Coordinates of C-alpha atoms and ligand atoms in Angstrom, one line a residue:
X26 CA -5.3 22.8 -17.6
X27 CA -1.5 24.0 -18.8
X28 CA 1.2 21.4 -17.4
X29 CA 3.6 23.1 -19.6
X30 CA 6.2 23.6 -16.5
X31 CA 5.7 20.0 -15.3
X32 CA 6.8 18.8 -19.0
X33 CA 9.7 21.3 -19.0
X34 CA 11.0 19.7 -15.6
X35 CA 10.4 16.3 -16.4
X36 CA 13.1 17.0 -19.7
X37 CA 15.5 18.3 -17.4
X38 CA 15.1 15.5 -14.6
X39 CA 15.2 13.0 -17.5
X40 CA 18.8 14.5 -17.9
X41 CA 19.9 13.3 -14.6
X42 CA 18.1 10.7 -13.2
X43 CA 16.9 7.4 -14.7
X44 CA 13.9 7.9 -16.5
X45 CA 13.1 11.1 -14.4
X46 CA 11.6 9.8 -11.6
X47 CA 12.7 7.8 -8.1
X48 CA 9.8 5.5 -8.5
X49 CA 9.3 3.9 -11.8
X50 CA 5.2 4.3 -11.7
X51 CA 5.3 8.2 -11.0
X52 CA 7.0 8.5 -14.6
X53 CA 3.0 7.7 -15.9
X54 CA 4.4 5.1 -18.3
X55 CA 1.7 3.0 -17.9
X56 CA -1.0 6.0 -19.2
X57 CA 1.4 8.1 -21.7
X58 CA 2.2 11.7 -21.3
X59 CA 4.6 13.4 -18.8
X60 CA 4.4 13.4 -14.7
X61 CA 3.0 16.2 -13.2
X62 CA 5.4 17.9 -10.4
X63 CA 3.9 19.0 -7.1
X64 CA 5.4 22.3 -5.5
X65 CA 3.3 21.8 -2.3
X66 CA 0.1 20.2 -1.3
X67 CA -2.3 20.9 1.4
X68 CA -5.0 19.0 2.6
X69 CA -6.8 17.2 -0.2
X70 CA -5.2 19.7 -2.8
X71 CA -1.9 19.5 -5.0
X72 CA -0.2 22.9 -6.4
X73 CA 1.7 22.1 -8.9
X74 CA 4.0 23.7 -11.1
X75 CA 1.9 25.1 -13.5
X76 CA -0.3 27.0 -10.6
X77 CA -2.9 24.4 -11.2
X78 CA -4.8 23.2 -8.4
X79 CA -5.6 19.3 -8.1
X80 CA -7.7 17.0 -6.1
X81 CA -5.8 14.3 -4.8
X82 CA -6.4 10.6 -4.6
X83 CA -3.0 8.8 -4.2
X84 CA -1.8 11.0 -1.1
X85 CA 1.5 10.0 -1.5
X86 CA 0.1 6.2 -2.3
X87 CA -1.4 6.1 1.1
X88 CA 0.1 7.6 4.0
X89 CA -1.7 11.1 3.8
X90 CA -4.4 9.3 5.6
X91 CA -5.6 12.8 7.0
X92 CA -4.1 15.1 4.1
X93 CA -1.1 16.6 3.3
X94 CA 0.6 18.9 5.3
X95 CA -1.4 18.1 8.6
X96 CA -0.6 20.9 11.4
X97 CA 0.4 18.6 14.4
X98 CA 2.5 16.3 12.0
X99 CA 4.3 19.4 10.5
X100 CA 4.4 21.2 13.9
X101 CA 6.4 17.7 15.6
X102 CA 8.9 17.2 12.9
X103 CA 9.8 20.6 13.2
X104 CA 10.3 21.2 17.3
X105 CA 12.3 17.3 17.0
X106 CA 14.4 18.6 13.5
X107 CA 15.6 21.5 16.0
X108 CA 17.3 19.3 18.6
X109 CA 18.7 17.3 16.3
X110 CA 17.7 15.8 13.1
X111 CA 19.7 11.7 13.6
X112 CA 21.8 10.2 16.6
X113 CA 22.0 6.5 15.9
X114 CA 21.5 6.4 19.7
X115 CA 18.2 5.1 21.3
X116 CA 15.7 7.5 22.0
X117 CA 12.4 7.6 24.7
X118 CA 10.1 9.0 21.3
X119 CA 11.3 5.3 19.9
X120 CA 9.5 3.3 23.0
X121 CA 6.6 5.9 22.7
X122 CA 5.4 5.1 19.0
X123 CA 6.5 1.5 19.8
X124 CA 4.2 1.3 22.4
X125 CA 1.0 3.1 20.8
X126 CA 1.7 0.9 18.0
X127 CA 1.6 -2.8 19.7
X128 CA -1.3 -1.0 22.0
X129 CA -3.7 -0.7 18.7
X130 CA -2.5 -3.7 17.0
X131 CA -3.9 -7.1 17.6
X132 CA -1.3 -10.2 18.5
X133 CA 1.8 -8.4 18.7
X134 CA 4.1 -7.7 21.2
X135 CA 7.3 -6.2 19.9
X136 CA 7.7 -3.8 16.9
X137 CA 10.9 -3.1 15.1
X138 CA 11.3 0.2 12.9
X139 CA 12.9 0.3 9.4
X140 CA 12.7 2.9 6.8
X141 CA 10.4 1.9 4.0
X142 CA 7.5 -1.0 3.4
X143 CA 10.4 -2.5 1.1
X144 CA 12.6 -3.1 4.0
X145 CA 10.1 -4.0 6.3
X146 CA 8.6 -7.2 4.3
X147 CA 12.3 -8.2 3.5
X148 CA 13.0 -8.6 7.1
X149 CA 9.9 -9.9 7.9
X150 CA 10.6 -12.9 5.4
X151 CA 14.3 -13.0 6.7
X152 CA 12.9 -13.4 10.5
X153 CA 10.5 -16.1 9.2
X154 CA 13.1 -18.5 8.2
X155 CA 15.6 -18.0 10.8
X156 CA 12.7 -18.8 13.0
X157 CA 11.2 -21.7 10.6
X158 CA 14.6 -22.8 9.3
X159 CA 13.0 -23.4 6.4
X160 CA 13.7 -21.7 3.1
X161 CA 10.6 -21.3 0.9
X162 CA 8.3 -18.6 0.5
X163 CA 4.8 -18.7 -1.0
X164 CA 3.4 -15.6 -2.1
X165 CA 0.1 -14.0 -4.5
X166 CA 0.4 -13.2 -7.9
X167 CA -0.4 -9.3 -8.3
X168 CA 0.7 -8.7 -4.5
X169 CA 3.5 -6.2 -4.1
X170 CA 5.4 -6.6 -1.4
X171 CA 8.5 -4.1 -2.2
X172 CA 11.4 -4.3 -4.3
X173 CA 13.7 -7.2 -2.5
X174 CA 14.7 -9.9 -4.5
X175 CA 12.5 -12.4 -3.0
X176 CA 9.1 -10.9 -4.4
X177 CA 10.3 -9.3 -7.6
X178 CA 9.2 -13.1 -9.2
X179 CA 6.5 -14.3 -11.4
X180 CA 5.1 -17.6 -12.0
X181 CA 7.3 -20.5 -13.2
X182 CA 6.5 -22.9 -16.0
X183 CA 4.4 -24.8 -13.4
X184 CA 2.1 -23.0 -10.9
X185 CA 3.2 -25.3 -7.8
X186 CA 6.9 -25.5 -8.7
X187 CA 9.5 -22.3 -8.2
X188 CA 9.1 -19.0 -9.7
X189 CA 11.1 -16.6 -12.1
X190 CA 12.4 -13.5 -12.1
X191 CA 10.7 -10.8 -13.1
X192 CA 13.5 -8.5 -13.0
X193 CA 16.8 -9.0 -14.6
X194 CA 19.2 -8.8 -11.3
X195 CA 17.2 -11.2 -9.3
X196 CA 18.8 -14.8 -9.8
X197 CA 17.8 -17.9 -10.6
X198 CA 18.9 -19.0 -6.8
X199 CA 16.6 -16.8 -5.3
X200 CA 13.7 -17.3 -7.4
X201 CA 13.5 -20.7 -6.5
X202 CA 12.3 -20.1 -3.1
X203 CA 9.8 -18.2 -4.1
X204 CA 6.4 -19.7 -4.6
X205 CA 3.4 -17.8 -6.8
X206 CA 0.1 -18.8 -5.6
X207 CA -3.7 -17.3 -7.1
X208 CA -5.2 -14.7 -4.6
X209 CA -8.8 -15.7 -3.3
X210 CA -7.8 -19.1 -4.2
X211 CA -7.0 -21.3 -1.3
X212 CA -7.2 -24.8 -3.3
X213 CA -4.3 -23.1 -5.2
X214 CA -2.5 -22.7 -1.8
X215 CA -3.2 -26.3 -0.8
X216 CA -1.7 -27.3 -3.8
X217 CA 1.2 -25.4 -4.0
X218 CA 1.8 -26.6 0.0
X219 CA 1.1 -30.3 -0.4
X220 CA 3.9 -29.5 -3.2
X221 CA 6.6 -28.4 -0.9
X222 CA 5.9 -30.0 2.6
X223 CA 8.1 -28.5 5.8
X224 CA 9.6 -26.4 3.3
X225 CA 7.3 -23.4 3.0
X226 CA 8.7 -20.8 6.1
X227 CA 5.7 -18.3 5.0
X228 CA 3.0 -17.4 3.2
X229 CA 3.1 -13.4 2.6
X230 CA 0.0 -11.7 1.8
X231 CA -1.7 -8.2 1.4
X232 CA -4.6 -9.0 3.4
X233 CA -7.0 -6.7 1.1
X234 CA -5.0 -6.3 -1.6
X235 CA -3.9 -2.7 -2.9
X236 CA -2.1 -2.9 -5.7
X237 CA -4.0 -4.9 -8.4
X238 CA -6.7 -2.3 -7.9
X239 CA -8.6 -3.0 -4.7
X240 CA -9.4 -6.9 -3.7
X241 CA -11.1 -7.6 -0.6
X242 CA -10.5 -11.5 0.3
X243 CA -13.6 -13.5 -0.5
X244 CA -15.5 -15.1 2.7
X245 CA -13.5 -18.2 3.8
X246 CA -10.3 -17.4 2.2
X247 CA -8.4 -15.7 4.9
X248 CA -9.6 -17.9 7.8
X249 CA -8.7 -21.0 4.8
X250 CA -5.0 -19.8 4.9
X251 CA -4.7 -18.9 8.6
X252 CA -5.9 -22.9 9.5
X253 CA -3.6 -23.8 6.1
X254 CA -0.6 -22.1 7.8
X255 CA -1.0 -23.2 11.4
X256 CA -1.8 -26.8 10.6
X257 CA 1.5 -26.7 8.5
X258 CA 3.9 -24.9 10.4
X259 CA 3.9 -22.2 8.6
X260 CA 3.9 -18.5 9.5
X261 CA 1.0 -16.5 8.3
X262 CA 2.9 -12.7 7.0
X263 CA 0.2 -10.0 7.0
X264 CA 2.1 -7.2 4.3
X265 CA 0.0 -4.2 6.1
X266 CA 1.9 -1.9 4.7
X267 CA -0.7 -0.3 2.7
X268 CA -3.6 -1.3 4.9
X269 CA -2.4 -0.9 8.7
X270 CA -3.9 2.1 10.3
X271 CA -6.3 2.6 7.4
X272 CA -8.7 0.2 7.4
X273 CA -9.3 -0.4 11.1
X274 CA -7.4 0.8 14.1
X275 CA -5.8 -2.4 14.2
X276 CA -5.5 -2.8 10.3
X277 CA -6.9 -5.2 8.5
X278 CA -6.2 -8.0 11.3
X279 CA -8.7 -6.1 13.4
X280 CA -11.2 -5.7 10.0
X281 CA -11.5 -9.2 9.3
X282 CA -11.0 -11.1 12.6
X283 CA -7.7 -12.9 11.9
X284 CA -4.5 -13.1 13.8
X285 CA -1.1 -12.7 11.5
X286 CA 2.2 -14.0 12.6
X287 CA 4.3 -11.2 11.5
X288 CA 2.9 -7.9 10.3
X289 CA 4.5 -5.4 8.1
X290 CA 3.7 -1.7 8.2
X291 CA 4.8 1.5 6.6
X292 CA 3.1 4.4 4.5
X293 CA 0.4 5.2 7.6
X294 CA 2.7 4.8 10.1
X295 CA 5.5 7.4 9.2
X296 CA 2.6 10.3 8.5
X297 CA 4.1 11.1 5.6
X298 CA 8.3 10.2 6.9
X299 CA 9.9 7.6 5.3
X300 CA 9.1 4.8 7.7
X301 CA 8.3 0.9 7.9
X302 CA 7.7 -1.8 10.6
X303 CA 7.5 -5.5 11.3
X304 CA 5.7 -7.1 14.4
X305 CA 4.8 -10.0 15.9
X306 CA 4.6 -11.8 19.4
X307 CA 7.7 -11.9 21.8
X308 CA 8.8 -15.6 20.6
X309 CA 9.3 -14.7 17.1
X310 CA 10.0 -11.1 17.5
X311 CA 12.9 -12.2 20.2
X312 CA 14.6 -14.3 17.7
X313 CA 16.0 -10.9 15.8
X314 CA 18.9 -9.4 16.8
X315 CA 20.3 -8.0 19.2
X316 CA 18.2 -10.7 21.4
X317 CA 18.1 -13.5 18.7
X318 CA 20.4 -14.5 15.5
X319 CA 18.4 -13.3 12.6
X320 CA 20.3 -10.0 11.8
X321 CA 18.4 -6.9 10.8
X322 CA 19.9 -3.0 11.2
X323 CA 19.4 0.8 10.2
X324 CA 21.7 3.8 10.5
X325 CA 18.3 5.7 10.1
X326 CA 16.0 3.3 11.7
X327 CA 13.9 4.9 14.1
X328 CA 15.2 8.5 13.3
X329 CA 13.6 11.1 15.4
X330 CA 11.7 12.9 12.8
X331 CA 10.1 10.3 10.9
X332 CA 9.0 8.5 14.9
X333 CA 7.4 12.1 15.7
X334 CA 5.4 12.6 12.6
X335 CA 4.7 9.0 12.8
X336 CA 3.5 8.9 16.7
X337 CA 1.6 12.4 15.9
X338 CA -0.5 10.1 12.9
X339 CA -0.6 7.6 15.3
X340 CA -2.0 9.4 18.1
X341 CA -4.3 11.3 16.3
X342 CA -6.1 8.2 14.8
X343 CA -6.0 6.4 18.0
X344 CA -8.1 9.6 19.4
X345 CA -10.4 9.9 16.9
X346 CA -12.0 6.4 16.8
X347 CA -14.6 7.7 14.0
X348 CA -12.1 8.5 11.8
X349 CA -12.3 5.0 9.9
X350 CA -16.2 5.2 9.8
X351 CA -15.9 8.6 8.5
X352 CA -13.7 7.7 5.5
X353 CA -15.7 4.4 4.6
X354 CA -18.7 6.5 4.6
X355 CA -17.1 9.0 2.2
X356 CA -15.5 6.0 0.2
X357 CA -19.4 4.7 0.1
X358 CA -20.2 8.1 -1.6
X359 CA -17.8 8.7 -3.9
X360 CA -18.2 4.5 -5.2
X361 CA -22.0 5.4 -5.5
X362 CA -21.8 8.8 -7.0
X363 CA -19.5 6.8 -9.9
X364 CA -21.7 3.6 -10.0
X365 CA -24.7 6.4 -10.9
X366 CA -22.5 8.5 -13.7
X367 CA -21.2 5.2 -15.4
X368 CA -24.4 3.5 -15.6
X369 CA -25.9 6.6 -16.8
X370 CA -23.3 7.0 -19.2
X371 CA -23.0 3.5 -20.4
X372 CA -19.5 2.3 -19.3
X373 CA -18.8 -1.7 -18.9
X374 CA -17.2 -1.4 -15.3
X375 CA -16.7 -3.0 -11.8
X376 CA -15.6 -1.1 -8.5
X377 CA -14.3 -2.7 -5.8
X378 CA -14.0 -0.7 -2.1
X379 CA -12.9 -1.4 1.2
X380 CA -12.8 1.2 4.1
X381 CA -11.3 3.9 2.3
X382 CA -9.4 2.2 -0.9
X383 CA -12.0 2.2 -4.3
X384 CA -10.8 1.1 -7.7
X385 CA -12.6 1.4 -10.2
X386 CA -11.9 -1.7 -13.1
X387 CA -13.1 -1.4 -16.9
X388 CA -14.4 -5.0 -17.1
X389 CA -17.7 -5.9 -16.2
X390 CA -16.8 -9.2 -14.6
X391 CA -15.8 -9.4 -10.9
X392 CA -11.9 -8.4 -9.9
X393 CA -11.1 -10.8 -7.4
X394 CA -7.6 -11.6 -8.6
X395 CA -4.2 -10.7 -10.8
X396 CA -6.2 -12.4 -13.8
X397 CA -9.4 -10.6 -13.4
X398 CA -7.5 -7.2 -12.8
X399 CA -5.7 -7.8 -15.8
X400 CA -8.7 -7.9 -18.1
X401 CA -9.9 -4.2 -17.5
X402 CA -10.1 -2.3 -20.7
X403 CA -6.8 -0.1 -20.4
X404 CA -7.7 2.6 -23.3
X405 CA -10.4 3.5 -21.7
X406 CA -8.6 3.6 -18.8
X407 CA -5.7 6.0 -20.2
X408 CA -8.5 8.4 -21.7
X409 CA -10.6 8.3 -18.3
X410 CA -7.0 9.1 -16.2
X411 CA -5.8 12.2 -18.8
X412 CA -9.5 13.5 -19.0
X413 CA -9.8 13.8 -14.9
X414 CA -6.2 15.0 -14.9
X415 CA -7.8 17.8 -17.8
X416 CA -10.6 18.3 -14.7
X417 CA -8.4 18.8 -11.8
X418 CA -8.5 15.5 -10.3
X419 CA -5.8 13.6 -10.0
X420 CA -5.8 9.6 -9.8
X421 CA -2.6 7.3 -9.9
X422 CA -1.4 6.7 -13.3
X423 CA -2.0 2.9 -13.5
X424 CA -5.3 0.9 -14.0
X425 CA -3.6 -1.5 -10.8
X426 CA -3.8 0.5 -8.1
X427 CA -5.8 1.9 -5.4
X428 CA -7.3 5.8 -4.8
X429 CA -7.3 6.8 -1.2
X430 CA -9.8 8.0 0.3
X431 CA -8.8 10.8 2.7
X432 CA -10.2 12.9 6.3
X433 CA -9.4 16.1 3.8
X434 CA -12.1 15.4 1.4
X435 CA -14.7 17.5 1.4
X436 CA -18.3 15.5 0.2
X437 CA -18.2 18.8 -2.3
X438 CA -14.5 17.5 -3.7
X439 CA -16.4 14.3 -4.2
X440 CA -19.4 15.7 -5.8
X441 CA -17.0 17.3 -8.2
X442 CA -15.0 14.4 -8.8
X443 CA -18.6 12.5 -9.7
X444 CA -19.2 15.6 -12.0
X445 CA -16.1 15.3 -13.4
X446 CA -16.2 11.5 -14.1
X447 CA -19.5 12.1 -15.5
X448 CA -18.4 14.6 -18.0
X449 CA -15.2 12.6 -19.2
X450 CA -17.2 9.3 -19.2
X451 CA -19.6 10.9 -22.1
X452 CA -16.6 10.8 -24.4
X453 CA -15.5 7.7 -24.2
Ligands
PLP520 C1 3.9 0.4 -0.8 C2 3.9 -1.1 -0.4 C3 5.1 -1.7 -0.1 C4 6.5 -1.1 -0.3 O1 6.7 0.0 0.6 P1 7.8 1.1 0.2 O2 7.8 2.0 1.3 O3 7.4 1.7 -1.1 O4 9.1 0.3 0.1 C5 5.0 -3.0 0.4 N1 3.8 -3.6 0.5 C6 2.7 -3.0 0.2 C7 1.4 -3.8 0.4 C8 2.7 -1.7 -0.3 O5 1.5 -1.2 -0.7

């Protein structure tokens, strides 16, 4: 396949914005070459520039649960962009996904809307210490929580004293009240806890974790933290963003049995709209304001476009309850079609899956953290991401992050996906 076009575009968006892209990753630094650009997409398929015709696997990075281009979501933006495309005024279609939303997730009673996952787990954190008073926050090495200041840090000189910044533009200040703790780990958390008593407002976590590849939590971890944080004080932040409305009705609360304190949403939950969330139960969710003191706001927020494609995802997973069955099972495929080709072929690998996120890691040792993800063998990984690109299938450009598994997908787009990843796995 030809992306002459795409390279020609990329040149000229290079010209005017930084580094060609909105979003570092889509700018495929991480796997060489140049991005591809998408003229339209429909169901499982991208058309690109060139006039070649790809199978998808990022979906946007997640919130194409059902496809791209999904007629009710398309058909709702466009009866609401008709009457009137923002108000900054309250509307009845706000209480409406509002209310679907606290009706299929566990433990909360109050939702607030924002406009990306990024703002949503900044306010999430902000609420949790106006409502601790306390100022720390512990997060997981390899989580991703958005770009706010607070989680763009990486692990100090010690692992139980303050973090850094991984960023140039996040100071010193607020790296300090950020704690790195090992995912699947919970003497780690103990530690880093003991280390900071009544000072630790929250511990923020992806509760399967999306972008370090694919981690499940290992058996005991999650309930470990949830006792950890309620015998401490300390509010347990579910970062849903990538997992709410995917891997369970409920998310991943409803998945593995635990109750969060706040949960943060996005991706899923705009249906494609630039949308996030935060919830939680009336007494922390009635300390923000207008009720409370802990200030959070959005010219945008709860814009009547993004809340009708939002509420038609919504709706539509909330009536199909096999959806989430039907994706694991395709997920289930697809992870043992590849198992089959590798093993056939050779390859030193480990996939991970959960509902409908796979990864597939070039290391033959468990991924169960940052460190393990780390290890996978990123050559092979560049030559395995340019030769299913060279096949029609398109995977995110990044050996850390998840493929989603979508209600588009044909088993015979997975069957020639296996095909595909048996033919570029020979030449490795
Ligand atoms: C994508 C993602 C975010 C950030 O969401 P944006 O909408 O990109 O700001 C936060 N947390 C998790 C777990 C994510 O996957």
């Amino acid at each position: 396949m030809l992306y002459q076009r795409s390279s020609q575009l990329f040149a000229e968006a290079e010209q005017v914005i930084p580094g060609g892209v909105n979003s570092p990753v889509r700018a495929f630094k991480a796997v060489g070459g140049t991005p591809i650009f998408v003229k339209s997409a429909k169901g499982a398929y991208l058309y690109d520039e060139d006039g070649n015709t790809l199978i998808d696997y990022i979906n946007s990075w997640g919130p194409m649960i059902l496809g791209h281009a999904f007629e009710p979501v398309v058909q709702a933006v466009i009866e609401k962009a008709k009457l009137g495309t923002s108000f900054g005024m309250p509307t009845e279609l706000e209480t409406q996904i509002a209310a679907l939303a606290v009706s299929m997730v566990p433990n909360i009673d109050k939702i607030r809307f924002v406009n990306s996952g990024t703002e949503a787990c900044m306010s999430a954190i902000r609420l949790a210490r106006g409502f601790t008073k306390r100022d720390k926050i512990i997060k997981f090495a390899g989580c991703y929580h958005g770009h706010s200041d607070s989680f763009l840090i990486q692990a100090g000189s010690g692992a139980v004293t303050f973090g850094s910044p991984n960023s140039p533009g996040v100071t010193e200040g607020t790296a300090k009240d950020t704690l790195l703790a090992t995912y699947n780990d919970l003497e780690n958390v103990k530690t880093v806890i003991e280390a900071n008593k009544n000072e630790i407002a929250a511990i923020i976590i992806e509760p399967v974790a999306g972008n370090m590849g694919c981690i499940p939590p290992v058996a005991g971890f999650m309930e470990g933290l949830r006792s950890l944080c309620t015998e401490n004080g300390i509010l347990l932040i579910f970062d849903e963003v990538m997992t709410g409305f995917r891997l369970a009705r409920g998310g991943a609360q409803e998945l593995l049995n635990i109750d969060a304190d706040i949960v943060c949403f996005g991706k899923v939950i705009g249906g494609g709209l630039p949308v996030g969330a935060f919830a939680a139960r009336n007494e922390i969710m009635n300390y923000l304001a207008p009720l409370g003191p802990v200030y959070q706001a959005g010219t945008l927020s709860g814009n009547p476009l993004a809340m009708a494609a939002g509420l038609t995802m919504l709706q539509t997973l909330n009536n199909d309850q096999a959806i989430f069955q039907r994706l694991a099972d395709k997920t289930a495929y697809l992870a043992a079609g590849i198992d089959k080709v590798l093993k056939a072929n050779n390859v030193v690998f480990t996939i991970n899956t959960v509902g409908s996120m796979i990864s597939v890691h070039f290391d033959a040792d468990p991924v169960v953290d940052f460190k393990s993800a780390s290890k996978g063998d990123n050559p092979t990984f560049k030559k395995f991401f340019h030769g299913l690109l060279q096949e029609g299938i398109y995977i995110a450009p990044s050996a850390y992050e998840t493929w989603f598994i979508t209600d588009a997908l044909t088993y015979e787009d997975l069957d020639v996906t296996i095909q595909a990843i048996d033919k570029v796995s020979k030449t490795f």
